[in-house]
């Protein structure tokens, strides 16, 4: 492939450029850290955080697909994490996980009902719930 056709492919598909930049960053940090960056603990941590952010992004993308926006996802994650941590120390961790998911679903239901019943823009409703649930957490 010529240099011009590679640039054309990257220009048409931005995700390829992002992937190339990510690979370049991984190679750079692996080579310059003296083995401290590319170890199993760090890679596992990166994958764990990426999975969490990916799940949150999926939910946000579903909301955006309907033409709305939810900016309270961080506070919802905080409430779910707080619920899980508090309950898992006292009872079964499996039940705590189910309860944390239920808390997140209840917050989403609360936001949805308010948006539908009051006909207020979802940005305003979720901004309010962001503050409420951040304050509680």
C-alpha positions as a Markdown table, in Angstrom:
| # | Residue | x | y | z |
|---|---|---|---|---|
| 1 | Unk | 0.0 | 0.0 | 0.0 |
| 2 | Unk | 1.2 | 3.4 | -0.8 |
| 3 | Unk | 1.6 | 6.1 | 1.9 |
| 4 | Unk | -1.3 | 8.1 | 0.3 |
| 5 | Unk | -3.7 | 5.1 | 0.5 |
| 6 | Unk | -2.8 | 4.4 | 4.1 |
| 7 | Unk | -3.6 | 8.1 | 5.0 |
| 8 | Unk | -6.8 | 7.8 | 3.1 |
| 9 | Unk | -7.9 | 4.7 | 5.0 |
| 10 | Unk | -7.1 | 6.3 | 8.3 |
| 11 | Unk | -8.9 | 9.5 | 7.4 |
| 12 | Unk | -12.0 | 7.5 | 6.5 |
| 13 | Unk | -11.9 | 5.3 | 9.6 |
| 14 | Unk | -11.0 | 7.3 | 12.7 |
| 15 | Unk | -11.1 | 4.2 | 14.9 |
| 16 | Unk | -8.0 | 2.9 | 13.0 |
| 17 | Unk | -6.1 | 6.1 | 13.9 |
| 18 | Unk | -7.1 | 5.7 | 17.6 |
| 19 | Unk | -6.0 | 2.1 | 17.6 |
| 20 | Unk | -2.6 | 3.0 | 16.0 |
| 21 | Unk | -2.1 | 5.8 | 18.7 |
| 22 | Unk | -3.0 | 3.3 | 21.5 |
| 23 | Unk | -0.6 | 0.7 | 20.2 |
| 24 | Unk | 2.2 | 3.4 | 19.9 |
| 25 | Unk | 1.5 | 4.5 | 23.5 |
| 26 | Unk | 1.7 | 0.9 | 24.7 |
| 27 | Unk | 5.0 | 0.3 | 22.9 |
| 28 | Unk | 6.4 | 3.6 | 24.1 |
| 29 | Unk | 5.6 | 3.0 | 27.7 |
| 30 | Unk | 6.7 | -0.7 | 27.6 |
| 31 | Unk | 10.1 | 0.3 | 26.2 |
| 32 | Unk | 10.8 | 3.3 | 28.4 |
| 33 | Unk | 9.6 | 2.0 | 31.8 |
| 34 | Unk | 12.2 | -0.7 | 32.3 |
| 35 | Unk | 9.6 | -3.5 | 32.7 |
| 36 | Unk | 7.6 | -1.6 | 35.3 |
| 37 | Unk | 4.7 | -0.7 | 33.0 |
| 38 | Unk | 4.2 | -4.0 | 31.1 |
| 39 | Unk | 3.7 | -6.4 | 33.9 |
| 40 | Unk | 0.8 | -8.7 | 34.6 |
| 41 | Unk | -0.6 | -6.6 | 37.5 |
| 42 | Unk | -0.7 | -3.4 | 35.6 |
| 43 | Unk | -2.2 | -5.0 | 32.5 |
| 44 | Unk | -4.8 | -6.6 | 34.7 |
| 45 | Unk | -5.6 | -3.3 | 36.3 |
| 46 | Unk | -5.9 | -1.6 | 32.9 |
| 47 | Unk | -8.3 | -4.3 | 31.6 |
| 48 | Unk | -10.4 | -4.1 | 34.7 |
| 49 | Unk | -10.8 | -0.4 | 34.5 |
| 50 | Unk | -11.5 | -0.6 | 30.7 |
| 51 | Unk | -14.2 | -3.2 | 31.3 |
| 52 | Unk | -15.9 | -1.0 | 33.9 |
| 53 | Unk | -15.7 | 2.1 | 31.6 |
| 54 | Unk | -16.9 | 0.0 | 28.7 |
| 55 | Unk | -20.1 | -1.1 | 30.5 |
| 56 | Unk | -20.8 | 2.5 | 31.6 |
| 57 | Unk | -20.2 | 3.7 | 28.1 |
| 58 | Unk | -22.6 | 1.1 | 26.7 |
| 59 | Unk | -25.4 | 2.3 | 29.0 |
| 60 | Unk | -24.7 | 6.0 | 28.1 |
| 61 | Unk | -24.7 | 5.1 | 24.4 |
| 62 | Unk | -28.1 | 3.4 | 24.7 |
| 63 | Unk | -29.5 | 6.6 | 26.3 |
| 64 | Unk | -27.9 | 8.8 | 23.6 |
| 65 | Unk | -29.4 | 6.5 | 20.9 |
| 66 | Unk | -32.8 | 7.6 | 22.1 |
| 67 | Unk | -31.8 | 11.3 | 21.7 |
| 68 | Unk | -31.4 | 11.9 | 25.4 |
| 69 | Unk | -28.4 | 12.3 | 27.7 |
| 70 | Unk | -27.6 | 11.0 | 31.1 |
| 71 | Unk | -24.8 | 12.8 | 33.0 |
| 72 | Unk | -25.5 | 11.0 | 36.3 |
| 73 | Unk | -23.8 | 7.8 | 35.3 |
| 74 | Unk | -20.8 | 8.5 | 37.6 |
| 75 | Unk | -23.0 | 9.1 | 40.6 |
| 76 | Unk | -25.0 | 6.0 | 39.7 |
| 77 | Unk | -21.8 | 4.0 | 39.6 |
| 78 | Unk | -20.8 | 5.4 | 43.0 |
| 79 | Unk | -24.1 | 4.5 | 44.5 |
| 80 | Unk | -23.9 | 1.0 | 43.1 |
| 81 | Unk | -20.3 | 0.5 | 44.3 |
| 82 | Unk | -21.2 | 1.9 | 47.8 |
| 83 | Unk | -24.1 | -0.5 | 48.0 |
| 84 | Unk | -22.0 | -3.4 | 47.0 |
| 85 | Unk | -19.2 | -2.6 | 49.4 |
| 86 | Unk | -21.4 | -2.0 | 52.3 |
| 87 | Unk | -23.5 | -5.1 | 51.8 |
| 88 | Unk | -20.7 | -7.5 | 50.8 |
| 89 | Unk | -19.0 | -6.9 | 54.2 |
| 90 | Unk | -22.2 | -7.8 | 56.1 |
| 91 | Unk | -23.9 | -10.5 | 53.9 |
| 92 | Unk | -23.3 | -12.6 | 50.8 |
| 93 | Unk | -21.3 | -10.8 | 48.1 |
| 94 | Unk | -23.6 | -12.4 | 45.4 |
| 95 | Unk | -26.6 | -10.8 | 47.0 |
| 96 | Unk | -24.7 | -7.5 | 47.3 |
| 97 | Unk | -24.0 | -7.6 | 43.6 |
| 98 | Unk | -27.7 | -8.1 | 42.8 |
| 99 | Unk | -28.6 | -5.3 | 45.2 |
| 100 | Unk | -26.0 | -2.9 | 43.6 |
| 101 | Unk | -27.5 | -3.6 | 40.2 |
| 102 | Unk | -31.0 | -3.0 | 41.6 |
| 103 | Unk | -29.8 | 0.3 | 43.0 |
| 104 | Unk | -28.5 | 1.4 | 39.6 |
| 105 | Unk | -31.7 | 0.3 | 37.9 |
| 106 | Unk | -33.8 | 2.2 | 40.5 |
| 107 | Unk | -31.8 | 5.3 | 39.9 |
| 108 | Unk | -32.3 | 4.9 | 36.1 |
| 109 | Unk | -36.0 | 4.3 | 36.6 |
| 110 | Unk | -36.2 | 7.4 | 38.8 |
| 111 | Unk | -34.5 | 9.5 | 36.2 |
| 112 | Unk | -36.7 | 8.1 | 33.4 |
| 113 | Unk | -39.9 | 8.6 | 35.2 |
| 114 | Unk | -39.0 | 12.2 | 36.0 |
| 115 | Unk | -38.1 | 12.9 | 32.4 |
| 116 | Unk | -41.3 | 11.4 | 31.1 |
| 117 | Unk | -43.8 | 12.7 | 33.6 |
| 118 | Unk | -42.4 | 16.3 | 33.9 |
| 119 | Unk | -41.4 | 16.6 | 30.3 |
| 120 | Unk | -38.2 | 18.2 | 31.5 |
| 121 | Unk | -35.0 | 17.7 | 29.4 |
| 122 | Unk | -33.0 | 14.7 | 30.6 |
| 123 | Unk | -29.9 | 16.9 | 30.9 |
| 124 | Unk | -31.6 | 18.9 | 33.7 |
| 125 | Unk | -33.1 | 15.9 | 35.5 |
| 126 | Unk | -29.8 | 13.9 | 35.4 |
| 127 | Unk | -27.9 | 17.0 | 36.5 |
| 128 | Unk | -30.1 | 17.1 | 39.6 |
| 129 | Unk | -29.9 | 13.4 | 40.3 |
| 130 | Unk | -26.1 | 13.6 | 39.8 |
| 131 | Unk | -25.9 | 16.1 | 42.7 |
| 132 | Unk | -28.4 | 14.2 | 44.8 |
| 133 | Unk | -26.7 | 10.8 | 44.5 |
| 134 | Unk | -23.2 | 12.3 | 44.7 |
| 135 | Unk | -24.2 | 13.9 | 48.0 |
| 136 | Unk | -25.6 | 10.6 | 49.3 |
| 137 | Unk | -22.6 | 8.6 | 48.3 |
